[in-house]
Coordinates of C-alpha atoms in Angstrom, one line a residue:
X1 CA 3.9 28.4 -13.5
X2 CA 3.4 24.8 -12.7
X3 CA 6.2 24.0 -14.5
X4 CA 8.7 26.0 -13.5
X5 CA 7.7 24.9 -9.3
X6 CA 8.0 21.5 -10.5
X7 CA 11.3 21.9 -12.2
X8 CA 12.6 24.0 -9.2
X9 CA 11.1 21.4 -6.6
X10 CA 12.9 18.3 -8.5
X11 CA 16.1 20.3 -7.9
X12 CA 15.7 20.5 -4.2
X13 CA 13.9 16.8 -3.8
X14 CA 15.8 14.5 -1.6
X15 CA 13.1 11.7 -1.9
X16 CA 11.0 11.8 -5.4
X17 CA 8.1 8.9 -5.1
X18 CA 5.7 8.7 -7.8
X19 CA 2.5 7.6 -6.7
X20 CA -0.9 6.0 -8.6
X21 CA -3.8 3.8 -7.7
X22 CA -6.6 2.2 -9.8
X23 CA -5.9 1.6 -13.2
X24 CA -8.9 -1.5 -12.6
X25 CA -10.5 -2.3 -16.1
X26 CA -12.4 -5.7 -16.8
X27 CA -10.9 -5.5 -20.3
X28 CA -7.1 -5.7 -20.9
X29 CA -7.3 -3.3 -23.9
X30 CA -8.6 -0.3 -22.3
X31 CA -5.7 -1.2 -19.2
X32 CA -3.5 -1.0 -21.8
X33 CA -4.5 2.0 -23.1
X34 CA -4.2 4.6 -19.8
X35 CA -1.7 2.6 -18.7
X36 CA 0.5 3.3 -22.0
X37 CA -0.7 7.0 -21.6
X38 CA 0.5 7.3 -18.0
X39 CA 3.9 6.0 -19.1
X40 CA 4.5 7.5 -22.0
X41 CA 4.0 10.5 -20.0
X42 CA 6.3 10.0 -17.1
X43 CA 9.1 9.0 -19.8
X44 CA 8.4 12.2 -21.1
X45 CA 9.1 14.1 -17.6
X46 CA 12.4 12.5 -17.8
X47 CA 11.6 9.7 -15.9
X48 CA 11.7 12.0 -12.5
X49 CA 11.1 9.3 -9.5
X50 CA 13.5 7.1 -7.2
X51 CA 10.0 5.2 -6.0
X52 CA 6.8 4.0 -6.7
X53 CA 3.8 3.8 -4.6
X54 CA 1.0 1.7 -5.9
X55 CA -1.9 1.8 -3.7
X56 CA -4.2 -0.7 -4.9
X57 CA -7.2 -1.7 -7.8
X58 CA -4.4 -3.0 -10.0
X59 CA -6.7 -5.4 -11.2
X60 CA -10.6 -5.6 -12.3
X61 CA -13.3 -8.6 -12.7
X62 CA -13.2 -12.0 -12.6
X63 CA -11.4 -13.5 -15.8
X64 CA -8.5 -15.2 -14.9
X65 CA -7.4 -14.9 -18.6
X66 CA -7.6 -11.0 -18.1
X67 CA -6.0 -10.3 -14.9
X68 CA -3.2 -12.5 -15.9
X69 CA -2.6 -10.4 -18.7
X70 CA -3.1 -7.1 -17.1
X71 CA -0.5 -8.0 -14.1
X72 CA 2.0 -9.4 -17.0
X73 CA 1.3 -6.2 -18.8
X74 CA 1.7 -4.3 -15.5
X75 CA 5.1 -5.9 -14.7
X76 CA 6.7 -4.9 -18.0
X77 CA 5.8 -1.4 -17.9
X78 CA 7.4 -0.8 -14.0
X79 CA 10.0 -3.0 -14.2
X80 CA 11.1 -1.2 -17.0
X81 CA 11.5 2.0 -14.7
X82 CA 14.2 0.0 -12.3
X83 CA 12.3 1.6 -9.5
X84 CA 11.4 -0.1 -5.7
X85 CA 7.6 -0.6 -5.9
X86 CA 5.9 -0.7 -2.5
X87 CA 2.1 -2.3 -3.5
X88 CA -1.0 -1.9 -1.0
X89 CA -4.1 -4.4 -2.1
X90 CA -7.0 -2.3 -2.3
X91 CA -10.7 -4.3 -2.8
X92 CA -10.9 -5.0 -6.8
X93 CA -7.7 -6.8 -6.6
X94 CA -9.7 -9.4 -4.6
X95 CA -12.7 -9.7 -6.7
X96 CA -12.1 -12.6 -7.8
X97 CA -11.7 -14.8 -4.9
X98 CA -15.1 -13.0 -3.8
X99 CA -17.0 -14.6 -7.4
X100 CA -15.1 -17.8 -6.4
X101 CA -15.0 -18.7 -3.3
X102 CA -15.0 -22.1 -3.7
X103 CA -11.3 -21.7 -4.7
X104 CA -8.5 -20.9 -3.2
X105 CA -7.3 -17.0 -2.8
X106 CA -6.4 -15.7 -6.1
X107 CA -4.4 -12.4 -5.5
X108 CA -2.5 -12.3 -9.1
X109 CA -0.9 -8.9 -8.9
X110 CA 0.3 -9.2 -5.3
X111 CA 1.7 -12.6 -6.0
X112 CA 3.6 -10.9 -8.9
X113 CA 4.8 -7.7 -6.5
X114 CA 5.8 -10.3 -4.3
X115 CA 8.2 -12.5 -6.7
X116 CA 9.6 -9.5 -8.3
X117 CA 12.7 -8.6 -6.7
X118 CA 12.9 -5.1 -5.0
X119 CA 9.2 -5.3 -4.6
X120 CA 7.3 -4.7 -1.4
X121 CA 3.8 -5.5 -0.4
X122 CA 2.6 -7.3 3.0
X123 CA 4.3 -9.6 4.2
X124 CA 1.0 -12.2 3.8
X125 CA -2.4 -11.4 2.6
X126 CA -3.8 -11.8 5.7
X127 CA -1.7 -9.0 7.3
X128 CA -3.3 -5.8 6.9
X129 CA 0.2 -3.4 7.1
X130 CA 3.8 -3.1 5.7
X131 CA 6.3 -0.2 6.5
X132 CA 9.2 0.9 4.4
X133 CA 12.0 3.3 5.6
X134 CA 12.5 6.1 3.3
X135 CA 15.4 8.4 5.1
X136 CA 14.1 10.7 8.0
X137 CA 10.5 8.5 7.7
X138 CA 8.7 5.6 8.5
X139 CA 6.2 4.8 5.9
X140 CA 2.8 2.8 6.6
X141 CA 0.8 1.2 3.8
X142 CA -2.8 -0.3 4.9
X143 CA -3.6 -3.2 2.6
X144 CA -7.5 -4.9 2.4
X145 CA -6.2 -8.7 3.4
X146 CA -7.8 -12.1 3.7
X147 CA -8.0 -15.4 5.0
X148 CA -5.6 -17.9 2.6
X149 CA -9.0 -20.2 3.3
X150 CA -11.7 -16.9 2.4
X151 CA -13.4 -17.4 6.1
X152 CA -13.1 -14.0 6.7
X153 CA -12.1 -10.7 4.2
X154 CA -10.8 -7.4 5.6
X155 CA -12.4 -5.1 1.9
X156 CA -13.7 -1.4 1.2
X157 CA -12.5 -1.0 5.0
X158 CA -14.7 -3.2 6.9
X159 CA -14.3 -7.2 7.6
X160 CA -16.5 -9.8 7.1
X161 CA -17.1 -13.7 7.8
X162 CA -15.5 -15.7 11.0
X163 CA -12.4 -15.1 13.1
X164 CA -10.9 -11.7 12.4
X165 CA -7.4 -11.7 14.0
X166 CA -7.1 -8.1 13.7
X167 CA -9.6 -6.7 16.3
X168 CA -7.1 -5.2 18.6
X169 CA -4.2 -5.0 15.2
X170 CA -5.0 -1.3 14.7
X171 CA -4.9 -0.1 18.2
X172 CA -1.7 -1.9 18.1
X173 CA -0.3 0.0 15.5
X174 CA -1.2 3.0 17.1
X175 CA 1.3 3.0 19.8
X176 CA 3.8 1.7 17.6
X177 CA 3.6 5.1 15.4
X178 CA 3.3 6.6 18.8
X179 CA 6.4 5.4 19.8
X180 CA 9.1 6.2 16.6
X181 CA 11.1 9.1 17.2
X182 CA 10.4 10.3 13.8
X183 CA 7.9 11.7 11.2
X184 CA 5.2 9.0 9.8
X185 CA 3.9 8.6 6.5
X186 CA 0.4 6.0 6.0
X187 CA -0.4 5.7 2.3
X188 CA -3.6 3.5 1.8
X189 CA -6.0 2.0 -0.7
X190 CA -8.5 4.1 1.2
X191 CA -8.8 7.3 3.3
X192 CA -9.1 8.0 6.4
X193 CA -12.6 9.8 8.4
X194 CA -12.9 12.9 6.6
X195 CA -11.6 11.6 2.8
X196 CA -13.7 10.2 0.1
X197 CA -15.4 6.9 1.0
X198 CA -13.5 6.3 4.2
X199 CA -12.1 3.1 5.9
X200 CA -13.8 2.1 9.0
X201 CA -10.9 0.5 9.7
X202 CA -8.5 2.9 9.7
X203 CA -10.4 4.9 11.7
X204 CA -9.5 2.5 14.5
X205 CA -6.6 3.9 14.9
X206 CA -8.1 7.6 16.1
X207 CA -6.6 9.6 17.7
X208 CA -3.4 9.4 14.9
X209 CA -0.2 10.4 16.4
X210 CA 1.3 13.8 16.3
X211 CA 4.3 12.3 14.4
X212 CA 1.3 11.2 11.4
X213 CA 2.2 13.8 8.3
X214 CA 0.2 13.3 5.6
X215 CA -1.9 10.2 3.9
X216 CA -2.2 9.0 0.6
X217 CA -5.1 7.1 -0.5
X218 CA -7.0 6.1 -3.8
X219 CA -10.6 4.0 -4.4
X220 CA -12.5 7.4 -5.0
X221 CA -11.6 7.7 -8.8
X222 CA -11.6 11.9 -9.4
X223 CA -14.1 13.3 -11.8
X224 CA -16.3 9.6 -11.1
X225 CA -19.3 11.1 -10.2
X226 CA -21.6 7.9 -10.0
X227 CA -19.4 6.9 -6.8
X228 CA -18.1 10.1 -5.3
X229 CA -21.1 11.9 -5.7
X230 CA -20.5 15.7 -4.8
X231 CA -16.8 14.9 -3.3
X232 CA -16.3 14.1 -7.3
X233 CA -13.4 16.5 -7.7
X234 CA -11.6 17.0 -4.3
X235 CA -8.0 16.0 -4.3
X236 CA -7.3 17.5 -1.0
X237 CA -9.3 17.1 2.5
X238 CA -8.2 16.3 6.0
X239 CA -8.5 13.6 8.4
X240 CA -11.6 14.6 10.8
X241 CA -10.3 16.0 14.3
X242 CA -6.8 16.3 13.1
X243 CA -4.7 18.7 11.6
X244 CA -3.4 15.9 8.7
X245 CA -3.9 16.3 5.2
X246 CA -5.3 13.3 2.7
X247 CA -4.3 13.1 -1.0
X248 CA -6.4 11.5 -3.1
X249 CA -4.1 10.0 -6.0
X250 CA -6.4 8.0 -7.9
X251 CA -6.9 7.4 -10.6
X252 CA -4.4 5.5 -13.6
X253 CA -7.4 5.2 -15.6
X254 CA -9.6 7.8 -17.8
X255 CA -12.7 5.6 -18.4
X256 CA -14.5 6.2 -14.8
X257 CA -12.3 9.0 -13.9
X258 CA -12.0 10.9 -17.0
X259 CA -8.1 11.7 -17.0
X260 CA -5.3 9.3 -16.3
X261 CA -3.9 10.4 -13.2
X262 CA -1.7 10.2 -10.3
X263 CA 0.5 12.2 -8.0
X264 CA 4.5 13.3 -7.4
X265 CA 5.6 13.6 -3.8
X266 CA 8.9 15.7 -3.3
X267 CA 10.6 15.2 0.2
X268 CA 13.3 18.1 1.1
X269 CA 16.1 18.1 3.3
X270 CA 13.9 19.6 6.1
X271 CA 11.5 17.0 5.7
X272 CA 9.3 19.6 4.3
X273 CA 7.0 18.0 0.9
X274 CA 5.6 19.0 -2.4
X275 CA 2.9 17.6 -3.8
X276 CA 2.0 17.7 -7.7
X277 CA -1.1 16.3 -9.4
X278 CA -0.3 15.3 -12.9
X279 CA -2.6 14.8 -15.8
X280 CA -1.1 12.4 -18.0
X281 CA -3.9 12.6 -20.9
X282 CA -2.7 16.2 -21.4
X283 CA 0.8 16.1 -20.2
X284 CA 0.0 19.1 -17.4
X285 CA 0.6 19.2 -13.7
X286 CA -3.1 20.7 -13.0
X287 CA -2.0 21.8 -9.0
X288 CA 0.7 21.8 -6.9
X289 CA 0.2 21.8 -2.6
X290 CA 2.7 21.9 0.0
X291 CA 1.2 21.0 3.2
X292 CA 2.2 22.4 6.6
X293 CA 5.5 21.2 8.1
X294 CA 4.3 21.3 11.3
X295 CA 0.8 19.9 12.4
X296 CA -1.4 21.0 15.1
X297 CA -1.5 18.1 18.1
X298 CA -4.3 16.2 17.7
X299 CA -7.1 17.1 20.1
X300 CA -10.1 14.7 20.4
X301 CA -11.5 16.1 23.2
X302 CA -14.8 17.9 21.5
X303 CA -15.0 14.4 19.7
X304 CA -16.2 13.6 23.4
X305 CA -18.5 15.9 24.3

């Protein structure tokens, strides 16, 4: 049944994104491995996106010798797929300026994002958003960021060191959703309040907009246990006081998360979605959601009481 929604959906899709986070592995022959099963796989579905959405952990550890190797390996594999990549740094892709600080900021994958043509990530690593147009809607992507110097680090949703420039930035961005005359996307590294392991950050940006859809997010690998604790397994949650939904996508990789996994988002002509989780281990869409077109308004106002 799976199947035949997914087949059905693709032929009603205006927009087709395909979206993954955390393939992370400190050796480059087990990011080989899931990353070889997770494209094998989407060759297999006939190739069936028009975008990617990489939200973060594209990288583990700090070998320089590895992560070169990963991002190179990386490159090869989603260049071959002629699709726009939009990239969103999540924490392990800056683990090894946080070893070395004594060095300059190391960010290998987003370097190679942003020297690949028809590539998109922030526009600097110290700036914490990007946005893409994608027809009828804006898309925001949240990106952990830091200092070119290391004296302060914006990771796992909280900032640390000396002269954070971004103390009023989320606020900011608040009215600027506020303000579009159409629907909003945010895809993240992590979730918002009310996902696994949520951003502070983000949360800065409470109450969301009514014109806020849905959010993507990674970081809370499904089926890893040891970090997610009893939210192990949930794909699908929503952001605390608001009528948004959160898709968890992650993760690329089957040695903390078991399966190598990631997400399809379908956007119709009424700006309506589909969402389908897809094990690439076993070749099997596993669920299939389609949220609400409409939200609720946000109302904060028990949130005060």
């Amino acid at each position: 049944m799976y199947d035949f929604i997914y087949e059905e959906s693709l032929k009603r899709a205006k927009h087709k994104i395909w979206i993954f986070s955390d393939l992370q592995q400190s050796n480059p022959n087990y990011a080989k491995e899931c990353l070889d099963i997770s494209m094998e796989d989407y060759d297999r579905l006939g190739a069936p996106a028009d975008m990617i959405w990489y939200l973060g952990d594209s990288v583990e550890g700090s070998n320089k010798e590895h992560l070169l190797k990963m991002c190179r390996m990386q490159e090869e594999a989603f260049a071959r797929t002629k699709l726009p990549l939009c990239y969103a740094i999540g924490n392990h892709d800056l683990e090894y300026s946080c070893y070395h600080k004594e060095e300059p900021l190391f960010l290998p994958f987003y370097d190679t994002v942003k020297e690949h043509p028809g590539w998109y990530s922030a526009k600097s690593s110290a700036d914490p958003y990007f946005k893409v147009a994608l027809g009828d809607f804006m898309v925001y992507f949240f990106c952990d960021h830091s200092a070119s110097d290391l004296s302060w680090m914006a990771i796992h949703g909280e900032f640390h060191g000396e002269g954070y420039p971004h103390e009023q930035t989320f606020a900011r961005i608040r009215e600027e959703i506020a303000s579009l005359k159409q629907p909003v996307i945010t895809a993240a590294h992590y979730s918002f309040a009310g996902g696994n392991r949520a951003s502070g950050l983000l949360s800065r940006m409470f109450p969301l907009p009514d014109n806020v859809k849905i959010h993507f997010y990674g970081h809370a690998h499904i089926g890893d246990v040891t970090w997610a604790k009893e939210h192990a397994y949930r794909r699908i949650c929503w952001v605390d006081w608001h009528d948004i939904p959160q898709i968890n996508v992650s993760s690329f990789e089957h040695i903390r998360g078991h399966k190598c996994r990631s997400v399809f988002l379908h956007i119709y002509e009424d700006q309506s979605m589909g969402i389908f989780f897809r094990n690439h281990d076993d070749h099997v869409f596993s669920e299939c959601y389609f949220p609400a077109k409409e939200n609720y308004p946000a109302d904060y106002s028990a949130a005060k009481e």
